[in-house]
XYZ file of C-alpha atoms in Angstrom:
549
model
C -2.492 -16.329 6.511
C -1.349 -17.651 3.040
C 0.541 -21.094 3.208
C 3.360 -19.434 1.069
C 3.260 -16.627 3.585
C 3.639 -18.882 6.922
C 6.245 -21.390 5.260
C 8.319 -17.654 4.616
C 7.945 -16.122 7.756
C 8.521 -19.317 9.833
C 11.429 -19.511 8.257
C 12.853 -16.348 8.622
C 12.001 -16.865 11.916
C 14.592 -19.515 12.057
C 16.801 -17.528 11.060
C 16.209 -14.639 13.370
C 18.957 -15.066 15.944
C 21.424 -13.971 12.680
C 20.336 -10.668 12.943
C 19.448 -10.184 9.624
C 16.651 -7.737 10.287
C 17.832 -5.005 12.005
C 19.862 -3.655 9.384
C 16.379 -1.868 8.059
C 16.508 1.870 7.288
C 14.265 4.305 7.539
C 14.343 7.987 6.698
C 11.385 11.022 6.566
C 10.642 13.571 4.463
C 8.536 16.258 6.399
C 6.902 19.226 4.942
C 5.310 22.180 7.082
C 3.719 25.542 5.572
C 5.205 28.717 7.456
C 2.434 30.617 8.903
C 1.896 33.824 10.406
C 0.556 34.552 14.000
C -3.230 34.537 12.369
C -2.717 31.609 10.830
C -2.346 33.030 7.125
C 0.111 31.259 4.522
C 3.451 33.379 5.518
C 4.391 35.999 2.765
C 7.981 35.977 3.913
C 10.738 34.362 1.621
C 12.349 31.220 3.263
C 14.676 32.219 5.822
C 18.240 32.880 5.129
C 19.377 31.988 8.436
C 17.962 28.859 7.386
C 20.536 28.147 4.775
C 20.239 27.733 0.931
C 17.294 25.882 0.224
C 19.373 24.815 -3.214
C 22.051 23.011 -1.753
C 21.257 22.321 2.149
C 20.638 18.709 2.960
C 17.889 19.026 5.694
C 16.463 22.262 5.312
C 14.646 22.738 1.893
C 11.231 23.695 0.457
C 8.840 21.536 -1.526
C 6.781 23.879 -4.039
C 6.033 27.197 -2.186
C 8.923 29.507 -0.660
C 6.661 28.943 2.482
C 6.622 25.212 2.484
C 9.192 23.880 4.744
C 10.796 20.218 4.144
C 12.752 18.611 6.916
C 15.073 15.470 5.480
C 16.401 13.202 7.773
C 19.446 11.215 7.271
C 19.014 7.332 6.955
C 18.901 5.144 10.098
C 17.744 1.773 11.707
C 16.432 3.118 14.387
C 12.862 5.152 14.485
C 14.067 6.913 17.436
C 16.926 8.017 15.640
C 15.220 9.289 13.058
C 12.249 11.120 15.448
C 15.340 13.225 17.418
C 17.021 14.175 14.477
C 13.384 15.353 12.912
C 13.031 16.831 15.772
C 15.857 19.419 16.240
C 15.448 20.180 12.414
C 12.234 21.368 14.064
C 13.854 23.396 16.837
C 16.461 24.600 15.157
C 14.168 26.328 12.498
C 12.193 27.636 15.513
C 14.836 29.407 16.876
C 14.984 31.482 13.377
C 11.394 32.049 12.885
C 10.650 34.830 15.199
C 6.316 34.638 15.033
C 6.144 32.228 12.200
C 4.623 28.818 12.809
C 5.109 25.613 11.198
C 1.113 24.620 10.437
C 0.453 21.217 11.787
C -2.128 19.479 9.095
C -1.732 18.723 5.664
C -4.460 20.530 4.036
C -3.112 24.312 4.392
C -3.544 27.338 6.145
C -5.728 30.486 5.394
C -5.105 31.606 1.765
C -5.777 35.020 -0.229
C -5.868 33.884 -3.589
C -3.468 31.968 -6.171
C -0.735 34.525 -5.678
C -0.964 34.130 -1.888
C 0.847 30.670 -2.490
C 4.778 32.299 -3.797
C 6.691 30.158 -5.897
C 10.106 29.048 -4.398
C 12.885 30.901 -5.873
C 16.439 28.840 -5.686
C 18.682 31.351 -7.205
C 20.055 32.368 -10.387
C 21.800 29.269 -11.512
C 20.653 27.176 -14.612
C 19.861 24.196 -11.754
C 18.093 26.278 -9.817
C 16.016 28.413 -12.469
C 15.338 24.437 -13.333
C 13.258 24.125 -10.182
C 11.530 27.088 -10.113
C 10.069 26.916 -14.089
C 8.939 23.419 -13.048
C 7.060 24.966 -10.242
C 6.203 27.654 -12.706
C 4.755 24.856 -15.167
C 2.877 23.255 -11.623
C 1.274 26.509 -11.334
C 0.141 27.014 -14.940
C -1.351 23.015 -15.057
C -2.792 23.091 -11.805
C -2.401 26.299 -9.823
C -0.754 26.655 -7.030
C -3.280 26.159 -4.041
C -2.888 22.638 -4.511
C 1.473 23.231 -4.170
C 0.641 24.220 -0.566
C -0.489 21.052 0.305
C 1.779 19.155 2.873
C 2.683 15.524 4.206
C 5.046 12.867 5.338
C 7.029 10.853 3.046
C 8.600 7.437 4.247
C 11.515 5.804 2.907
C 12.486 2.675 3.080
C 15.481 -0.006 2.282
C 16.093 -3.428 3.192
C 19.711 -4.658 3.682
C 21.678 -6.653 1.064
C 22.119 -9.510 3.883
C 18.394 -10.186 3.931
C 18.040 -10.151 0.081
C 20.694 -12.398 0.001
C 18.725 -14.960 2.459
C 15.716 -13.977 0.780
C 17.219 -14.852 -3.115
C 18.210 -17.915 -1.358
C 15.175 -19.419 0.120
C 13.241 -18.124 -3.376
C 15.516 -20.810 -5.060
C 16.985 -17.645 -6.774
C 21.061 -17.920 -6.380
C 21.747 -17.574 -9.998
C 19.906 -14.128 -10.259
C 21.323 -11.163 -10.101
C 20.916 -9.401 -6.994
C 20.272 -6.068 -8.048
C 17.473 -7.684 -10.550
C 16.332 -9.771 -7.740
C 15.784 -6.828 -5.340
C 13.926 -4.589 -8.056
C 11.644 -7.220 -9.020
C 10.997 -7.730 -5.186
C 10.617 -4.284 -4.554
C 7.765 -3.749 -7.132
C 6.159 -6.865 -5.877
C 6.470 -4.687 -2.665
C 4.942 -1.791 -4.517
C 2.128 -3.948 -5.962
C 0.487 -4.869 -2.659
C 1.457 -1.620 -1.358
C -1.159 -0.490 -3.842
C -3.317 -3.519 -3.414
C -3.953 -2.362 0.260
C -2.596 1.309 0.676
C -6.463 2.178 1.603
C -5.618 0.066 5.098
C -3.230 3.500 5.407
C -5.365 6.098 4.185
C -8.436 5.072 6.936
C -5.490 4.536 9.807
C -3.566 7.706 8.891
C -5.580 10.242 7.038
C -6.029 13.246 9.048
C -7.509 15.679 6.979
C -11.301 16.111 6.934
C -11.685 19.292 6.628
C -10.517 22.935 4.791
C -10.590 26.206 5.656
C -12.871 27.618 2.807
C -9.573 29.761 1.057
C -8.653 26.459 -0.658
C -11.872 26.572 -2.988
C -11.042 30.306 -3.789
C -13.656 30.304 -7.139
C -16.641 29.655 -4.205
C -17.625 25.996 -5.541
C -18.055 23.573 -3.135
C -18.151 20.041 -3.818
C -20.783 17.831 -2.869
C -18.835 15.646 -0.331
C -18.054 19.001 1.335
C -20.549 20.721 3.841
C -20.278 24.003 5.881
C -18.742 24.186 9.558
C -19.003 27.653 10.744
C -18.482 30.332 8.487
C -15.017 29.620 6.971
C -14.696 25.671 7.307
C -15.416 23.173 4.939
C -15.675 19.519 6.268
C -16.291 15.885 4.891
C -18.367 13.787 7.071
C -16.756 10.116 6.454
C -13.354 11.510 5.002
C -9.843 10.324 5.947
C -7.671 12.442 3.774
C -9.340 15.048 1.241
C -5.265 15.326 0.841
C -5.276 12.240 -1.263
C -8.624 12.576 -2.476
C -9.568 15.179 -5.914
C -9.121 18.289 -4.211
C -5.525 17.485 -3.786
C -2.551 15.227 -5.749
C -4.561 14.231 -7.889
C -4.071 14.703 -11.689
C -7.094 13.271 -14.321
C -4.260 13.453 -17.435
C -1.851 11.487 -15.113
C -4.307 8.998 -15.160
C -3.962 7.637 -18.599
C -0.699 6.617 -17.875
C -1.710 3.264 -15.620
C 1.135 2.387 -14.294
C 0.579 -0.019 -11.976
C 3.843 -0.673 -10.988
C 4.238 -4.838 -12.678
C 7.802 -4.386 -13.857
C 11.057 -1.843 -13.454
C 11.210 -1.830 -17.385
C 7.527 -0.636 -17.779
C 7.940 1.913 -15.021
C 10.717 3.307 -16.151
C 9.186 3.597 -20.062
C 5.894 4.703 -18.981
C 7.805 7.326 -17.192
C 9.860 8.116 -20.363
C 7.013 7.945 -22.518
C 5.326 10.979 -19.985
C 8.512 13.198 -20.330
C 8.615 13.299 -24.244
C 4.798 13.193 -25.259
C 3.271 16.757 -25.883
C -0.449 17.422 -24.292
C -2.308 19.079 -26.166
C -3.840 21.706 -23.348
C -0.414 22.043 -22.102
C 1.058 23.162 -25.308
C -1.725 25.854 -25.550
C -0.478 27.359 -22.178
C 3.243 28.352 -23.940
C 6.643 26.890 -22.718
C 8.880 29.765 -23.339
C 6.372 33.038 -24.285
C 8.189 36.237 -24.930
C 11.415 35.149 -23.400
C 9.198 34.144 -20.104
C 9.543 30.624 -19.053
C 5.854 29.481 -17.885
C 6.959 25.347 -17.770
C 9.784 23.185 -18.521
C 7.890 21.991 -21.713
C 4.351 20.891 -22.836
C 4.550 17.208 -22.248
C 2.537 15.045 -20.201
C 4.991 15.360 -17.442
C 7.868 17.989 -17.524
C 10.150 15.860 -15.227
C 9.705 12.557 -13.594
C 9.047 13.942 -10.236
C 5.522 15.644 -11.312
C 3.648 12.138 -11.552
C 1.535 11.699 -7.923
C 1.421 8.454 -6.944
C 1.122 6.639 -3.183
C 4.697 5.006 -3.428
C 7.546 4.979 -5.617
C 10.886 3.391 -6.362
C 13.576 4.949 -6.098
C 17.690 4.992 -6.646
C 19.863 7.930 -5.310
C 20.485 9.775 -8.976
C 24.235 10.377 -9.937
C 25.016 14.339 -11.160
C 23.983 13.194 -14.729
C 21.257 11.103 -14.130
C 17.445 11.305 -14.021
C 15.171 9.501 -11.350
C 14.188 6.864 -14.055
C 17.674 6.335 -15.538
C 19.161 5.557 -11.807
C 16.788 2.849 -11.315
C 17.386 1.636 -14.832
C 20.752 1.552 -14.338
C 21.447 -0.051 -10.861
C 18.142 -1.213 -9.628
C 15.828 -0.366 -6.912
C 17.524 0.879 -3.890
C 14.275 1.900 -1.607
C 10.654 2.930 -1.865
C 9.330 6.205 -0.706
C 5.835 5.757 0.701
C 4.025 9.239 -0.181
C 0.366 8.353 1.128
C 0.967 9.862 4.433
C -0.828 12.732 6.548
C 0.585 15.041 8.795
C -0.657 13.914 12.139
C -1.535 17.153 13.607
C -1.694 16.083 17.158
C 1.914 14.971 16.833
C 4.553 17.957 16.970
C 6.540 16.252 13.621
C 3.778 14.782 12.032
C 4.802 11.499 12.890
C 6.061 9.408 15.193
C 7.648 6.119 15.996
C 4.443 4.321 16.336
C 3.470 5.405 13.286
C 7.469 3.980 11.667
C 7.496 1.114 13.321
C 4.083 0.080 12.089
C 4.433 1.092 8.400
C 7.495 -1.120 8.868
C 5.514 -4.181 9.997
C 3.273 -3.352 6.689
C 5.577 -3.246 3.840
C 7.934 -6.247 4.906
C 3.905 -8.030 5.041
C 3.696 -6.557 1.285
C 7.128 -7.827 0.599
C 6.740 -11.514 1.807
C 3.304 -12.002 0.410
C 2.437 -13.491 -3.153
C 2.324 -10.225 -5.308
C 0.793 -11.324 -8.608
C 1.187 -8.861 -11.413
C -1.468 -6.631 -11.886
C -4.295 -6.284 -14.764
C -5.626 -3.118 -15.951
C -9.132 -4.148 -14.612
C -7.743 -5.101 -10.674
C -5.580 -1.594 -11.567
C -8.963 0.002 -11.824
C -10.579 -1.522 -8.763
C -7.831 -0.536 -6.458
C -8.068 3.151 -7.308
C -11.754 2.995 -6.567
C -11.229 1.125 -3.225
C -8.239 3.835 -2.365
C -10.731 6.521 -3.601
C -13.893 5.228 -1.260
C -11.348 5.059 2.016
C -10.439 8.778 1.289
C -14.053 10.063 1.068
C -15.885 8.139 3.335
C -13.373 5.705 4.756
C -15.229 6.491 8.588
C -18.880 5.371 7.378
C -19.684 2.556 8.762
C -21.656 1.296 5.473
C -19.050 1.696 3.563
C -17.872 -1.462 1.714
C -14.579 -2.289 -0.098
C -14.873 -4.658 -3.293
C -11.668 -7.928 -2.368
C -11.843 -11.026 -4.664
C -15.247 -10.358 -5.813
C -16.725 -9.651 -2.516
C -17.836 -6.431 -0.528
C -15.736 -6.248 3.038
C -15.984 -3.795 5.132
C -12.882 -2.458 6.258
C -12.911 -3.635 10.134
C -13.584 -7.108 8.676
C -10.787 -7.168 5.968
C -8.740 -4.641 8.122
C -8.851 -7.420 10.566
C -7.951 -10.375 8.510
C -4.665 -8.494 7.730
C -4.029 -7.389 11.405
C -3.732 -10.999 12.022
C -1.106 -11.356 9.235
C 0.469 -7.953 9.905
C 1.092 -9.745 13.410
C 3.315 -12.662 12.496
C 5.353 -10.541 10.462
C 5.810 -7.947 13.459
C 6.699 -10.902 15.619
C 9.297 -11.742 13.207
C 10.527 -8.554 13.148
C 10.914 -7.761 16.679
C 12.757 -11.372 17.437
C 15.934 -9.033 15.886
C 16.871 -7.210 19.046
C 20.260 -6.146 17.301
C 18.713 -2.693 17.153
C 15.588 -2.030 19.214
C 14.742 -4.091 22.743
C 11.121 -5.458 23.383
C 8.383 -5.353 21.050
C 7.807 -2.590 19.723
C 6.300 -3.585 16.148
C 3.933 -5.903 18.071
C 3.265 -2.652 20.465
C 2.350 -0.798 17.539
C -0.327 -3.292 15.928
C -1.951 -3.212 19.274
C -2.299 0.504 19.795
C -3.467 1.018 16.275
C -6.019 -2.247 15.647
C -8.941 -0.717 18.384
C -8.959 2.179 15.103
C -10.687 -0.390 12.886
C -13.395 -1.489 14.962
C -14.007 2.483 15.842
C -13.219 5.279 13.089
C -13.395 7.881 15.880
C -9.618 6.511 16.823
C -8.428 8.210 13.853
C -6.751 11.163 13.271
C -9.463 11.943 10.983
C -11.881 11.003 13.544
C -10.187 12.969 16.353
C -9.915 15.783 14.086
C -13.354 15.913 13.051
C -14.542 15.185 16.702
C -12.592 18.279 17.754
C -14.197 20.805 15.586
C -17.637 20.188 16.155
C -17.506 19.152 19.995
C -15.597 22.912 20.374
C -17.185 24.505 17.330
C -13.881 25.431 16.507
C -13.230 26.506 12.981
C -10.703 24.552 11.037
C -7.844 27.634 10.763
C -8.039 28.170 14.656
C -7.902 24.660 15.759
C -4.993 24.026 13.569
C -3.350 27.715 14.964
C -3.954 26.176 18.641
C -2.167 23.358 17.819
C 0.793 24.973 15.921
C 1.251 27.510 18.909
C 0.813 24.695 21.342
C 3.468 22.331 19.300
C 5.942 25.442 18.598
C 6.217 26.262 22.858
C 6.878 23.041 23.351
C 9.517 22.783 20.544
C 11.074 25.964 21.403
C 11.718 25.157 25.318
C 12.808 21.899 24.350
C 17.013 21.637 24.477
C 18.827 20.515 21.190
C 21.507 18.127 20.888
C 24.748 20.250 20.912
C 26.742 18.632 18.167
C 23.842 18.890 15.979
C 22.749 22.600 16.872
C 26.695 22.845 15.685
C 26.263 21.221 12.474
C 22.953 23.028 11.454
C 25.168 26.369 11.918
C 28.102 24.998 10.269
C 25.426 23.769 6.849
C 23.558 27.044 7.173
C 27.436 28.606 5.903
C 28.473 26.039 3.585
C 24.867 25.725 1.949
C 25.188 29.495 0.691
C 28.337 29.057 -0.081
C 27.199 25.806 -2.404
C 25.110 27.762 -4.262
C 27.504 30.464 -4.944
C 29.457 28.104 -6.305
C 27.077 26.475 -8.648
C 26.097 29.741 -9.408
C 29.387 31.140 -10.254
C 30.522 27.749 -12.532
C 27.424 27.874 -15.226
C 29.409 28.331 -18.366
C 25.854 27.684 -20.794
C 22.352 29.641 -20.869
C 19.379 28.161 -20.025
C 18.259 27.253 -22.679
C 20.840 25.290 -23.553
C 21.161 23.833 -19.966
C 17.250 22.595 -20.701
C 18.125 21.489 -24.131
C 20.569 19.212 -22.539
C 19.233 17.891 -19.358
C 15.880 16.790 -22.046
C 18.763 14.691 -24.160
C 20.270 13.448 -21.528
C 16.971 12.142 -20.243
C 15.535 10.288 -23.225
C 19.304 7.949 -22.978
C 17.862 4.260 -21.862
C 20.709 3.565 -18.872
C 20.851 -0.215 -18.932
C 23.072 -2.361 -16.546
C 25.032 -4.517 -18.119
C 23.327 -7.691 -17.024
C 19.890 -8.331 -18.513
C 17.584 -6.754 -16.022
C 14.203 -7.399 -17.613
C 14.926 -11.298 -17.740
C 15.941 -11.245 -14.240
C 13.244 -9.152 -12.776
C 10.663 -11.210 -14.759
C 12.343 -14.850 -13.155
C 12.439 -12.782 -9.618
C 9.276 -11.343 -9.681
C 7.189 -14.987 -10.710
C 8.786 -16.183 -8.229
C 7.055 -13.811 -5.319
């Protein structure tokens, strides 16, 4: 461990019995296709009984009207989190009749583009919003890749540890708001520097059914299993990897996450910069709306990346002009597998140590990063994802080639003072449960077979089983369990009460548009290109904050 890393954490440890930890909070993002009783992409529209996927808080879809996503509110405790993840799960399965929710991330048997139905959210201009960007997803990319599903965690400190943290960085006359962006990206910047450590621990997707490659061309790091199953000896997550969110035009944009104020332009400078094979494809042909527009990005939300900052957006805000407005409020970690041995996808093992991991990325020195390290880190992220389970594979660190049980190790042991640190706060959780988490996950580095990838990969070819029907087995096995399992009645309560007021949402919104859509776009693209700046000089501050992390 780092010297400026021990003098931190011993004393925050000092400071433990204050309580200043506990205040953490967590909240997932789930996504699950909707499958039939074969195990084929359902063809269904989301269910009504469901509520409006517009305007419910919990119950929405991602890309495809087949693609569940589960939100959870915010709260300190993983377990709180798991439950209410949980009944969103039962609930839903109470509505489905023979529909399954498909437990991996890479999807379930396809017939075609079309097979994969855009999400429809209505008739108002917000909601024709969302589907045209879709629309424009489909025409850049196609939409096989849109059925693609995973977990996103979010994450905030509290203000009280800031506060101490400002403090002991000899920081009092900074803002706090500056202060906790620049810290934040200093988060992000070792997130990125070592996001492959989650990738080899979490990835759990190996292997395809053959549907995904529809034009027949097969890649070389994929190689036949059975008749319909494509698999990847090595890989952890062909999720993350180029048959999934990956985007080669993205690419130019490096951002590599060193300050708010180059996030935020780079970001701006994607919304309002035509491509040329984008224009070719048409924006608004014959009165048909095929994308929001021809730029590099149509909205902030289309650029992929592992992790992200993020500020909850006022009515008349963007993503970027949020954050350059009030700061950094949490970071959504967007790197992460379904698990599909788990019945959510995730579970508190999985919380509590991605916990332990970002406050390690917070607390550590987080230099800024050059283009050239930028460069490095996507090829060590890129290695983990194809062949992050071969034991010759080696990852480049400080000039040198590590393999990843010896570097993996080396920040185990750091990953371990910080979990100590965090689990002296018993204002929320008793025992140790961070510690308990490093210890059931660090036998994984020493033997890839602990994986999910592993186990995955283990199971096919120990059962010949093809890809679709060991994920089916799983789904069926996962939605028994689910459905027998009793819900918590206040909850059950308020799901029925938001599947009413949802609909009625929309109506509204629906029944107050007073402008086309056209217009509405026209608009929206103004107010979007407005800089939002706080009043206080946030570059200056995150700039002083961020040297000194």
């Amino acid at each position: 461990m780092s010297d400026s890393l021990t003098a931190i954490v011993s004393r925050l440890c000092a400071l433990a019995p204050q309580r200043r930890f506990g205040g953490l909070r967590r909240g997932v993002e789930k996504e699950g296709l909707r499958v039939d009783r074969e195990g084929r992409i359902a063809a269904t529209p989301h269910p009504r009984v469901l509520g409006s996927k517009l305007t419910h808080p919990h119950i929405t879809t991602d890309y495809s009207e087949a693609l569940l996503e589960y939100i959870t509110p915010v709260y300190c405790r993983p377990a709180d989190a798991m439950a209410f993840l949980a009944d969103l799960h039962r609930f839903s399965y109470r509505h489905l009749g023979d529909e399954l929710i498909w437990p991996g991330s890479m999807p379930a048997r396809l017939d075609g583009n079309d097979s994969v139905a855009i999400a429809d959210y209505g008739v108002s201009n917000v909601g024709t919003m969302k589907q045209v960007y879709r629309r424009g997803l489909d025409v850049r990319y196609g939409r096989i890749m849109q059925a693609i599903a995973g977990v996103h965690y979010n994450v905030s400190l509290p203000d009280a540890l800031w506060e101490t943290l400002r403090e002991l960085d000899g920081a009092a006359d900074t803002n706090l708001n500056d202060y906790r962006s620049a810290r934040y990206f200093g988060l992000i910047r070792n997130f990125r520097r070592h996001s492959w450590l989650l990738l080899y621990l979490f990835g759990a997707s190996p292997a395809v059914d053959r549907s995904f490659l529809p034009d027949g061309k097969i890649p070389d790091k994929l190689e036949a299993h059975g008749r319909h199953t494509l698999v990847s000896r090595y890989a952890t997550s062909l999720r993350m990897s180029d048959l999934g969110y990956q985007n080669k035009v993205q690419e130019q944009l490096k951002i590599c996450f060193n300050s708010l104020s180059n996030y935020v332009n780079t970001l701006r400078h994607a919304i309002s910069t035509p491509w040329p094979a984008y224009e070719a494809k048409g924006v608004n042909v014959d009165g048909e709306w095929r994308q929001l527009n021809a730029n590099i990005l149509q909205i902030e939300n289309e650029y992929y990346s592992d992790i992200r900052p993020k500020r909850v957006a006022r009515h008349d805000e963007t993503p970027s002009q949020a954050l350059e407005a009030r700061g950094v409020e949490y970071i959504e970690v967007r790197c992460l597998d379904l698990d599909p041995f788990q019945p959510l996808g995730i579970d508190a093992t999985r919380m509590h140590f991605l916990d332990v991991f970002l406050m390690w990325c917070l607390l550590a020195e987080s230099p800024w990063i050059p283009d050239e390290e930028c460069d490095r880190l996507d090829d060590n992220r890129q290695r983990v994802v194809e062949r992050g389970r071969d034991p010759e594979l080696r990852l480049e660190h400080d000039g040198r080639q590590r393999s990843i049980a010896d570097w993996g190790g080396e920040i185990f042991a750091e990953l371990a003072r910080v979990a100590e640190l965090l689990d002296l706060d018993t204002s929320v959780e008793e025992g140790t449960p961070h510690a308990d988490a490093l210890a059931q996950l660090a036998p994984s580095l020493e033997d890839p077979a602990l994986t999910p990838s592993g186990q995955l990969l283990a199971r096919l070819e120990s059962r010949g089983e093809e890809f679709v029907d060991a994920m089916l087995a799983l789904a069926r096995e996962q939605a028994a369990q689910l459905r027998a399992e009793p819900m918590n009645p206040a909850r059950e309560a308020l799901f029925a009460e938001l599947v009413t007021t949802s609909h009625q949402q929309q109506r509204d919104i629906e029944a107050a548009d007073s402008e086309s859509f056209e217009a509405f776009l026209s608009h929206y693209f103004a107010r979007a290109r407005e800089p939002r700046m706080a009043p206080h000089d946030t570059l200056a501050g995150a700039q002083r904050a961020g040297d000194a992390s």
